Short mmCIF file of C-alpha atoms in Angstrom, two decimals:
data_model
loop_
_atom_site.label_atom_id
_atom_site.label_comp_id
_atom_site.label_asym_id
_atom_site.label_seq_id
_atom_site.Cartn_x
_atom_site.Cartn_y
_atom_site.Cartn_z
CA UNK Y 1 105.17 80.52 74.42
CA UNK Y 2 108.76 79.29 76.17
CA UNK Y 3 108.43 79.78 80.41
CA UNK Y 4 109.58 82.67 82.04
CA UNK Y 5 111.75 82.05 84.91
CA UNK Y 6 113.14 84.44 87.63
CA UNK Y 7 115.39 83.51 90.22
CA UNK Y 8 114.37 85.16 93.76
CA UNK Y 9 116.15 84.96 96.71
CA UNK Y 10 114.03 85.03 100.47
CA UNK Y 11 114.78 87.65 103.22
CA UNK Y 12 117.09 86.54 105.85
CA UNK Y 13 115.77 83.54 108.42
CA UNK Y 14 114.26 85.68 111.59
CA UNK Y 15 116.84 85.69 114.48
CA UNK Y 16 113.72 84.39 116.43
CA UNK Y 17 114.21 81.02 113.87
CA UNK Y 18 118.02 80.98 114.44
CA UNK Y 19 119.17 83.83 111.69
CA UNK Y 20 121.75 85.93 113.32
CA UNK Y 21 121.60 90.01 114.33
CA UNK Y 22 124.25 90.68 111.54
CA UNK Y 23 123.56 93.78 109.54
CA UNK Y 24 120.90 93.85 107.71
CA UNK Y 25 119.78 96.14 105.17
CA UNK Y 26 116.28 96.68 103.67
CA UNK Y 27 115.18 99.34 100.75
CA UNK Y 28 112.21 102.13 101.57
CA UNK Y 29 109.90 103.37 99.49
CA UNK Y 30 106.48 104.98 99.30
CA UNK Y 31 103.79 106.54 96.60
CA UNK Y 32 105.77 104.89 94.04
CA UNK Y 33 103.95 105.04 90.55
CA UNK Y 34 104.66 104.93 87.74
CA UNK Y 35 106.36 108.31 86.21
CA UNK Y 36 109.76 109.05 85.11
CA UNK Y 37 110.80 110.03 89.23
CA UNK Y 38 109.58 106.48 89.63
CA UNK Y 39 111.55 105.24 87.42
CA UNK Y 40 114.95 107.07 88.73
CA UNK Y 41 113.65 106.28 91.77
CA UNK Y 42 113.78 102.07 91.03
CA UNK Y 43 117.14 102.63 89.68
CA UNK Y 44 119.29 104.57 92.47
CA UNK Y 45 117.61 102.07 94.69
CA UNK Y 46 118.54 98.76 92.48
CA UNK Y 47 121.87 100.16 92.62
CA UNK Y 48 122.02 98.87 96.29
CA UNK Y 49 120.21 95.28 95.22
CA UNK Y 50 122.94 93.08 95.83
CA UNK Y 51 123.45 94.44 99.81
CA UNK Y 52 118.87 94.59 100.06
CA UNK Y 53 117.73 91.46 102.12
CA UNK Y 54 114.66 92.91 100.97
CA UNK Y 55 112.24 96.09 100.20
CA UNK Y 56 109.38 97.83 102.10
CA UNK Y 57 106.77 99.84 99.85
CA UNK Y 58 104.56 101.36 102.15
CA UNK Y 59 101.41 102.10 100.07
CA UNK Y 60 100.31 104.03 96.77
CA UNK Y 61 101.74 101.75 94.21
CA UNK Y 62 100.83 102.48 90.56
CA UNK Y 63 98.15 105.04 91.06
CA UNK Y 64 95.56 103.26 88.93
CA UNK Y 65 92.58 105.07 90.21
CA UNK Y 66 90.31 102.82 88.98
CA UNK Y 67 91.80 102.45 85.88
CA UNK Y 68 93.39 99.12 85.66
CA UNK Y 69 95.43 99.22 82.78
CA UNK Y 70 97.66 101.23 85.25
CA UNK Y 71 98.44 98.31 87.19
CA UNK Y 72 99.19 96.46 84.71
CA UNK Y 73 101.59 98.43 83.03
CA UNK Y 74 103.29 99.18 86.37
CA UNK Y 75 103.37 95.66 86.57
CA UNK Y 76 105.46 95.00 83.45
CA UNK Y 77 108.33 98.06 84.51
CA UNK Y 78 108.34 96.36 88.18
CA UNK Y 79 108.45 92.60 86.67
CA UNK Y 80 112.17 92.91 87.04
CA UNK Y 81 112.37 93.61 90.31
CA UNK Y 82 109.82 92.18 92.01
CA UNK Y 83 111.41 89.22 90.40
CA UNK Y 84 114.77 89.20 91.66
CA UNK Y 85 114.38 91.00 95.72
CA UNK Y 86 111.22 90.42 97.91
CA UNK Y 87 108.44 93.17 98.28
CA UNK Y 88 106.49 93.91 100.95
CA UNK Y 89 103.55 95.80 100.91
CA UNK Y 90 100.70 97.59 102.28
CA UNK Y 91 97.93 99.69 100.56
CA UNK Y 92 97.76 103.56 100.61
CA UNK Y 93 94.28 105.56 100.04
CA UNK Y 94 94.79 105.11 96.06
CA UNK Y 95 94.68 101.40 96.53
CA UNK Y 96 90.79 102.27 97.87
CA UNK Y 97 88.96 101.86 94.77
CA UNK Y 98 85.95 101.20 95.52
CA UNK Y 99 83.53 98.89 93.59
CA UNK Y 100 80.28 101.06 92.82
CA UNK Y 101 78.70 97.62 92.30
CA UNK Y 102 79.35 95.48 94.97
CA UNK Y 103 80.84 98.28 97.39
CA UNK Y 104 83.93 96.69 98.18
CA UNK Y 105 87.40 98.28 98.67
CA UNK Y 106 90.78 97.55 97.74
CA UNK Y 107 89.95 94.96 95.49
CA UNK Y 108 92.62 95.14 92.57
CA UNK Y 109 95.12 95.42 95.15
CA UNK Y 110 93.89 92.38 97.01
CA UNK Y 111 93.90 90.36 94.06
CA UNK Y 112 97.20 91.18 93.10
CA UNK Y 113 98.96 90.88 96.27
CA UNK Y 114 98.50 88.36 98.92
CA UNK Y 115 100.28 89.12 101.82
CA UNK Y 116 101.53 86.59 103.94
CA UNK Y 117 99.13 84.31 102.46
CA UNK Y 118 99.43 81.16 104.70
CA UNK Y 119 98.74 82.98 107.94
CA UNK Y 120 95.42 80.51 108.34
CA UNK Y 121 98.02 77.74 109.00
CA UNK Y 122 99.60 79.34 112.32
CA UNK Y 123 97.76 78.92 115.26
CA UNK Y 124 96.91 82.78 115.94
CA UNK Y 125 95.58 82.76 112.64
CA UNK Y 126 95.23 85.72 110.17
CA UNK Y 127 95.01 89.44 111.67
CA UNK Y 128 92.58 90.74 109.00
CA UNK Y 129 91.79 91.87 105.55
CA UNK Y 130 90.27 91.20 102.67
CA UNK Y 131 88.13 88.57 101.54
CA UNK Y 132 85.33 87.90 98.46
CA UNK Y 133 82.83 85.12 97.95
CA UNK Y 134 85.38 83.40 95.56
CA UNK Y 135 87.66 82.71 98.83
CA UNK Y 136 90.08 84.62 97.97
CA UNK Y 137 91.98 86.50 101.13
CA UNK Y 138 94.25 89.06 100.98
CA UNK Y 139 96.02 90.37 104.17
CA UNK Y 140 95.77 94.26 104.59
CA UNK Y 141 97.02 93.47 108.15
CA UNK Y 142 99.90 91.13 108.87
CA UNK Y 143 103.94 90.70 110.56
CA UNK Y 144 106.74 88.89 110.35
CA UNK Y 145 110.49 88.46 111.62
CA UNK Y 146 113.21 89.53 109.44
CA UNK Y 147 116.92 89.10 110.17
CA UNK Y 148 116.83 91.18 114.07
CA UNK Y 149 114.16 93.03 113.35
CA UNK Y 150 109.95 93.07 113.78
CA UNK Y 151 107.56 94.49 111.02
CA UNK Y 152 104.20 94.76 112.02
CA UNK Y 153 101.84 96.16 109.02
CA UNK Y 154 98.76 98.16 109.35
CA UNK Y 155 96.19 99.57 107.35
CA UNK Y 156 94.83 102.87 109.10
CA UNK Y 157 91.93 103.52 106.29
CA UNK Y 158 90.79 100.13 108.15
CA UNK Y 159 87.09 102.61 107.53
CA UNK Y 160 86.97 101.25 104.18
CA UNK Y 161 87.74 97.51 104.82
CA UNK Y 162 85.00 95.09 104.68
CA UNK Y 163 85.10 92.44 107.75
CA UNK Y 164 85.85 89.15 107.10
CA UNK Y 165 84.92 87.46 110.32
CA UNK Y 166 80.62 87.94 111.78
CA UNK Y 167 80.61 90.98 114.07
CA UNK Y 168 84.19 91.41 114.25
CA UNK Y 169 87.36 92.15 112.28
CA UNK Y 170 89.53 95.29 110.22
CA UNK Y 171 86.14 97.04 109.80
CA UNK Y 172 83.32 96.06 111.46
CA UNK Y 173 80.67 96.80 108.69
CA UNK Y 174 77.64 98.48 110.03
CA UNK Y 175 74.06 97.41 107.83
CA UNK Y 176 73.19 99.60 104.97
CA UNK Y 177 70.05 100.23 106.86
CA UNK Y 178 71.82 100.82 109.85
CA UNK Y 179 70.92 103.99 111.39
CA UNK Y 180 73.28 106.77 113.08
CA UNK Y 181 73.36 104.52 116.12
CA UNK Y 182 74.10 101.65 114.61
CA UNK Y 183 76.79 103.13 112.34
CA UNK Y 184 78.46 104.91 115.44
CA UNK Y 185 78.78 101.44 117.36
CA UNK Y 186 80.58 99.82 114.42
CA UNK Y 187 82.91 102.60 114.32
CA UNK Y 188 83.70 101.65 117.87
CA UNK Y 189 83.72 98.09 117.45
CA UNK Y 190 86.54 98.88 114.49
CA UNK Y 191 88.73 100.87 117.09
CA UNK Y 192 88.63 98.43 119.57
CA UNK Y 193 89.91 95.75 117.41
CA UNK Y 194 92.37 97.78 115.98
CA UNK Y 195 93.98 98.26 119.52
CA UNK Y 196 93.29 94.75 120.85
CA UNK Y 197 95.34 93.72 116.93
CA UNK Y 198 98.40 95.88 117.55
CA UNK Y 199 98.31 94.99 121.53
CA UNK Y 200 98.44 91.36 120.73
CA UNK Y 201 100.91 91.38 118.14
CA UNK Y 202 103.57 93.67 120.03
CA UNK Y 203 102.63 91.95 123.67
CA UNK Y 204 103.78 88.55 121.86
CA UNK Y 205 107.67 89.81 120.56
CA UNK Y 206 110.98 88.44 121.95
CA UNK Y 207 113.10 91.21 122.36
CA UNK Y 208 115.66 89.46 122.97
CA UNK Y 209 115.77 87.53 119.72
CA UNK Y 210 114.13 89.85 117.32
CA UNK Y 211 115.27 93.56 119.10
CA UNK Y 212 114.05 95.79 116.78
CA UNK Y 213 110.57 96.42 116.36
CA UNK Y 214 109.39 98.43 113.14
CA UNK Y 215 105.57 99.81 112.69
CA UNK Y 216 104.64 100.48 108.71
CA UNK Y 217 101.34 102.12 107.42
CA UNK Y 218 100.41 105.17 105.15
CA UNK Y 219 99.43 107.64 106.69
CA UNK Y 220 101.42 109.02 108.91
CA UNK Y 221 101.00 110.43 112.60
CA UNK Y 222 103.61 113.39 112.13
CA UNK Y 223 103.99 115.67 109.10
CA UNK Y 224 105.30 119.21 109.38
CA UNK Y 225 104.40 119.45 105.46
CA UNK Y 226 101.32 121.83 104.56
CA UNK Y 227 99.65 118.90 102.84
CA UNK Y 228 97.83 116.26 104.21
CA UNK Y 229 96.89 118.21 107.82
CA UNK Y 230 94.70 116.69 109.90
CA UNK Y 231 93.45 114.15 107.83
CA UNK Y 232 90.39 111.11 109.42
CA UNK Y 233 92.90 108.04 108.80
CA UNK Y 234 96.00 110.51 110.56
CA UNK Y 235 93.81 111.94 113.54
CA UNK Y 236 92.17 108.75 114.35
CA UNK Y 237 95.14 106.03 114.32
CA UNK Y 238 97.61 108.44 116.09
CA UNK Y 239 95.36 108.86 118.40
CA UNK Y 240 94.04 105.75 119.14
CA UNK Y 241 97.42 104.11 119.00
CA UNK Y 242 100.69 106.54 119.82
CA UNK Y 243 100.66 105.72 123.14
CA UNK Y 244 100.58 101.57 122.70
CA UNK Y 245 103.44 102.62 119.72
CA UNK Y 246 105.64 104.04 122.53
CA UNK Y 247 104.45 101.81 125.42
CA UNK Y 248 105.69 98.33 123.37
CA UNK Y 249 109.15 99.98 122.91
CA UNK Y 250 108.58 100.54 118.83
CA UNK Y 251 111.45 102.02 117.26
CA UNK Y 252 111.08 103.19 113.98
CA UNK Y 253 107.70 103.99 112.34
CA UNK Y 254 107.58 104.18 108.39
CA UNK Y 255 104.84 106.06 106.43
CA UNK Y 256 104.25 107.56 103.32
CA UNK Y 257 101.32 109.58 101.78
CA UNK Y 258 102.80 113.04 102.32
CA UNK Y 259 105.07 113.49 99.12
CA UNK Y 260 108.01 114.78 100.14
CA UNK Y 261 110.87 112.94 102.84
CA UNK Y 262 110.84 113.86 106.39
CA UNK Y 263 112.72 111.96 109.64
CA UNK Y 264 111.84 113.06 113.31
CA UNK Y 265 113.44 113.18 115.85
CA UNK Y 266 111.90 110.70 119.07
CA UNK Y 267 108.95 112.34 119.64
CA UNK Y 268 105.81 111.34 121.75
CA UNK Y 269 102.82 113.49 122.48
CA UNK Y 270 104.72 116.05 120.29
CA UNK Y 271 107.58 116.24 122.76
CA UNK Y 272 110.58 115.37 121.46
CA UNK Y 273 113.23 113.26 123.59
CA UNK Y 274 111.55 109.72 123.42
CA UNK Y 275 109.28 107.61 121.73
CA UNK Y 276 110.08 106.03 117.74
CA UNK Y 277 111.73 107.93 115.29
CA UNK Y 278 109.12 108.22 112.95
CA UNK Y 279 109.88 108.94 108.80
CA UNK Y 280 108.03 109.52 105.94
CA UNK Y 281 109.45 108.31 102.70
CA UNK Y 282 106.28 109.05 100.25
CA UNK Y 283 108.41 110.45 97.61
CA UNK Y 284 109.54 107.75 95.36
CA UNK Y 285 107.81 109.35 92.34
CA UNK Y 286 103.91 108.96 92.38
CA UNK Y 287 102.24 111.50 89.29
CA UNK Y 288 100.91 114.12 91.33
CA UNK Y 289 104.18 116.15 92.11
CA UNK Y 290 105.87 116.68 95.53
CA UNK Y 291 105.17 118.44 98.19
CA UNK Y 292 107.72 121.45 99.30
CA UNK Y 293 105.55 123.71 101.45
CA UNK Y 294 106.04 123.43 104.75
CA UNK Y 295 104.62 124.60 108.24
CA UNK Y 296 106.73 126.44 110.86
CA UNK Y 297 107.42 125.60 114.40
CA UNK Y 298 106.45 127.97 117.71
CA UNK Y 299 107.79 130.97 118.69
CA UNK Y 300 109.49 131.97 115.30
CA UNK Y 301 110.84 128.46 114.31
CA UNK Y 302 111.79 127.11 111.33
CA UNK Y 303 110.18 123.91 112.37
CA UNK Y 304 108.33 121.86 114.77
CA UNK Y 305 110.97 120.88 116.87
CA UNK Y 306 110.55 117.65 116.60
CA UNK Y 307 111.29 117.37 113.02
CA UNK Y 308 114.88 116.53 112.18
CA UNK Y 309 114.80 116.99 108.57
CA UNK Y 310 112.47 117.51 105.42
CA UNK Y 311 113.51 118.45 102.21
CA UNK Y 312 110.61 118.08 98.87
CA UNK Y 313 112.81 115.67 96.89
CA UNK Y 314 111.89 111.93 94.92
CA UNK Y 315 114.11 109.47 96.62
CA UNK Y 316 113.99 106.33 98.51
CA UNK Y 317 115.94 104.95 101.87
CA UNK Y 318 117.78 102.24 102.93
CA UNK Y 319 117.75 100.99 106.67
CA UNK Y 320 120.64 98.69 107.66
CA UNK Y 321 119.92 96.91 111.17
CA UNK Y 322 124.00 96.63 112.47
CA UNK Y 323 123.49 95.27 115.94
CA UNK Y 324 120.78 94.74 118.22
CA UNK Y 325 121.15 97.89 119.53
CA UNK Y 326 122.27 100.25 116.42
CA UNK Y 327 120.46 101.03 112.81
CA UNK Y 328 122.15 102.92 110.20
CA UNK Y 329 119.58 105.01 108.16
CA UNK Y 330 120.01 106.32 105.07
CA UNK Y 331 117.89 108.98 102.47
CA UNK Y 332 119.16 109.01 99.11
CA UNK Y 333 117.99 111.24 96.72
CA UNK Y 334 116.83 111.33 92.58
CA UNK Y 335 119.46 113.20 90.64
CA UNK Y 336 118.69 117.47 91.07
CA UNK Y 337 118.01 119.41 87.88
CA UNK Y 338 121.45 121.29 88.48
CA UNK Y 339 123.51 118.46 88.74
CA UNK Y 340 125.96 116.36 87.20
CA UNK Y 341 125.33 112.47 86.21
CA UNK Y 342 129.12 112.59 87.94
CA UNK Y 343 128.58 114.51 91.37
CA UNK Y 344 126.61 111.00 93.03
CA UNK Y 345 129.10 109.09 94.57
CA UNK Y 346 127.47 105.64 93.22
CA UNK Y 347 125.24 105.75 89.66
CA UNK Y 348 121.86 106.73 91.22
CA UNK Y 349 123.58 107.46 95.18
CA UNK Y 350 122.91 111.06 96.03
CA UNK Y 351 122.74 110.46 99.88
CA UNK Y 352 121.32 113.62 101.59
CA UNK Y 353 120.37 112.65 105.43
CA UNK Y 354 121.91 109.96 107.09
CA UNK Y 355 120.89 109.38 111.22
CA UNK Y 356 121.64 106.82 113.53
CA UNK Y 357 119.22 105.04 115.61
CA UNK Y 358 119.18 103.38 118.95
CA UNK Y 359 117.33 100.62 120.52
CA UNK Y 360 117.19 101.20 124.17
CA UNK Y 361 115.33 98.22 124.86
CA UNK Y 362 117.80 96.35 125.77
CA UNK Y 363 118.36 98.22 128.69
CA UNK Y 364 114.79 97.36 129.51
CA UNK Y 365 113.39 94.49 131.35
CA UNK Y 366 110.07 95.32 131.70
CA UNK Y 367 110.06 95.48 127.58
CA UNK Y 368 111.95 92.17 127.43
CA UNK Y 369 110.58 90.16 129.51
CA UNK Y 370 106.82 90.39 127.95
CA UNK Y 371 104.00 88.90 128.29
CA UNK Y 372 101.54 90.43 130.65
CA UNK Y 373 104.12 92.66 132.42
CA UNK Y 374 103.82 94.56 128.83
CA UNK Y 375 100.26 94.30 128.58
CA UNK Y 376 99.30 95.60 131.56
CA UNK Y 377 101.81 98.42 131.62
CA UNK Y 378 100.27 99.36 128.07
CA UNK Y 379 96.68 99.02 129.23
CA UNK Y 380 97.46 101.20 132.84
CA UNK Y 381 98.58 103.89 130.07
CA UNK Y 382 96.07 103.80 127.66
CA UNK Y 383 93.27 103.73 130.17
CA UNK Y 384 94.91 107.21 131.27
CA UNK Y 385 95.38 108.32 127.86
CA UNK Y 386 92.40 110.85 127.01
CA UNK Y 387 93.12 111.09 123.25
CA UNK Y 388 93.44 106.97 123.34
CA UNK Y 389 89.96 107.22 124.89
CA UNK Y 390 88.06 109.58 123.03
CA UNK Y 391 89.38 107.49 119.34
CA UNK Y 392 87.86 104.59 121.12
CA UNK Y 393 84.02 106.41 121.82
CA UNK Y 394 83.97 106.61 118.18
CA UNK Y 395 83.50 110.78 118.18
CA UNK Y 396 86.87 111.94 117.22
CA UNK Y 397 85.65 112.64 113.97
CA UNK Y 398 82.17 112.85 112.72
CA UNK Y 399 81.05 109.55 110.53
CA UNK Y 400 81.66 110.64 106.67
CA UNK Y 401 84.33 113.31 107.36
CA UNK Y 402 87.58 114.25 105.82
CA UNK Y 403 89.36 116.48 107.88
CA UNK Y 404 89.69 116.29 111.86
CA UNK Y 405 90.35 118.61 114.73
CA UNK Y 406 92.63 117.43 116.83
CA UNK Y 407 91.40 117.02 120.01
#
């Protein structure tokens, strides 16, 4: 058979390697699949390729659910791009899977995408992730500088993970013998490393060369949609980590899971005014339909006021970095029923919330200066933080369960 060759181009050098704070812009998308919405999806967001340094998918990929002909198939309609603009991803709760054999998660996602796969070679080594007896790694936890800007990647159904390091690691595994105490102290050993992960990756950024910090996971820590309330992987990570979030100065947090598009306003401990601007993009197409039901604010509102906006559309977003101290985002999205292939002002542009945020860090010296000035300012908070505390005893939520009361 004759080669197949793509030509790919790399994200922009970091500003921290000598890459300028020019604009920057970078494609959003989450729950993806692999439906027809997925596929008008791909192409109102390809119609911005040539301006993407490079695109963020931030879990549920090709809903395979244990049936891996789905990935490959979504495989072959992504070839094209995936050839031509750099991915970035991180798995969802359909990227689970779970062996029934050897009782190992995530494992057809690990095998297909190595994150940041020569993290072994820099001297903090590899956050954490996946790993078989074959030797293969796979990063379910990793960051990296891009252009101005920060990503740090998590993976808060760290539950499921499998450690790769004796005692330690994204998901200390407790025995199968183990009994209820046993279990409960691996929970807590999880947690802790968790915070200590995020802590040491955030204490170590130069604000002054890479400005903008950006958080990405799943499942998301706000979500005024009637789906997906008070789920384990939600209660647990926004409680163990909102306040270290808002502490290290994060601006923007991206999640998906919830299938429908929603941007807040800067919200921390459900008061609105400061903290990230958190948004969920998990509408880019997935196959089990969106989500357009939504819950109500207090005292007669329409919403919680901390959300901005929410509408139950497909779509995807662009973010374009301008400065260090401005980002332009943007929510485009999939043609409606009722209208014309000629009412978008681009082929596949239907741009329905546009938002401009601020990075305020600059204005900060405490946040740039670093180091254990940070730390300590983090730690002095979290040790007063109750719900920070009671994720960390391990008895948020019961071992095994779902949903979650919020404490």
């Amino acid at each position: 058979a004759d080669p197949v060759t793509f030509t790919a181009r790399s994200p922009p050098l970091a500003s921290a390697l000598g890459g300028g704070v020019a604009p920057m812009r970078l494609g959003m998308l989450g729950d993806l699949g692999q439906t027809e919405h997925s596929n008008d999806t791909m192409r109102g967001l390809m119609s911005h390729a040539d301006d993407l340094a490079s695109v963020i998918l931030v879990g549920d990929l090709s809903y395979a659910d244990y049936f891996n002909p789905r990935w490959d198939s979504w495989s072959r309609v992504m070839e094209e791009y995936l050839g031509s603009i750099p991915f970035l991803f991180i798995p969802g709760n359909h990227e689970i899977e779970t062996d029934s054999n050897s009782g190992r998660s995530f494992v057809p996602y690990a095998h297909r995408f190595q994150m940041d796969p020569l993290c072994h070679t820099r001297p903090g080594g590899c956050m954490g992730g996946y790993s078989d007896p074959d030797g293969w790694r796979a990063n379910l936890w990793y960051s990296m500088d891009i252009g101005p800007a920060h990503f740090l990647y998590i993976n808060n159904y760290w539950d499921k993970e499998l450690s790769d390091r004796e005692g330690q690691g994204a998901g200390g595994e407790a025995g199968a013998d183990a009994d209820a105490e046993g279990r409960a102290h691996a929970r807590q050993t999880t947690e802790q490393w968790v915070l200590q992960t995020v802590i040491a990756d955030l204490q170590a950024v130069n604000r002054t060369l890479t400005p903008w910090v950006v958080l990405c996971m799943h499942a998301p820590f706000y979500n005024s949609n009637d789906f997906h309330q008070n789920e384990r992987e939600m209660v647990v990570s926004r409680a163990l980590l909102e306040t270290v979030v808002k502490e290290y100065d994060v601006n923007i947090v991206f999640a998906g899971h919830v299938h429908s598009y929603e941007r807040m306003n800067p919200v921390y401990k459900n008061q609105t005014g400061e903290g990230p601007v958190y948004i969920n993009i998990g509408d880019a197409g997935n196959r089990e339909g969106l989500y357009d039901h939504w819950l109500p604010g207090e005292d007669g509102a329409d919403r919680p006021s901390w959300s901005a906006f929410r509408k139950g559309s497909y779509g995807y977003g662009v973010i374009e970095f301008r400065n260090a101290t401005h980002a332009l985002w943007e929510w485009h999205s999939n043609p409606e029923p009722e209208e014309s292939p000629g009412g978008a002002s681009a082929p596949g542009r239907h741009l329905r919330d546009q938002a401009w945020i601020e990075n305020h860090v600059q204005g900060d010296p405490v946040g740039l200066a670093g180091g254990e000035g940070v730390l300590w300012r983090s730690m002095n908070a979290l040790l007063g933080d109750e719900d920070a505390a009671t994720a960390l005893s391990g008895h948020l939520c019961p071992e095994g369960e779902y949903k979650c009361e919020w404490p």
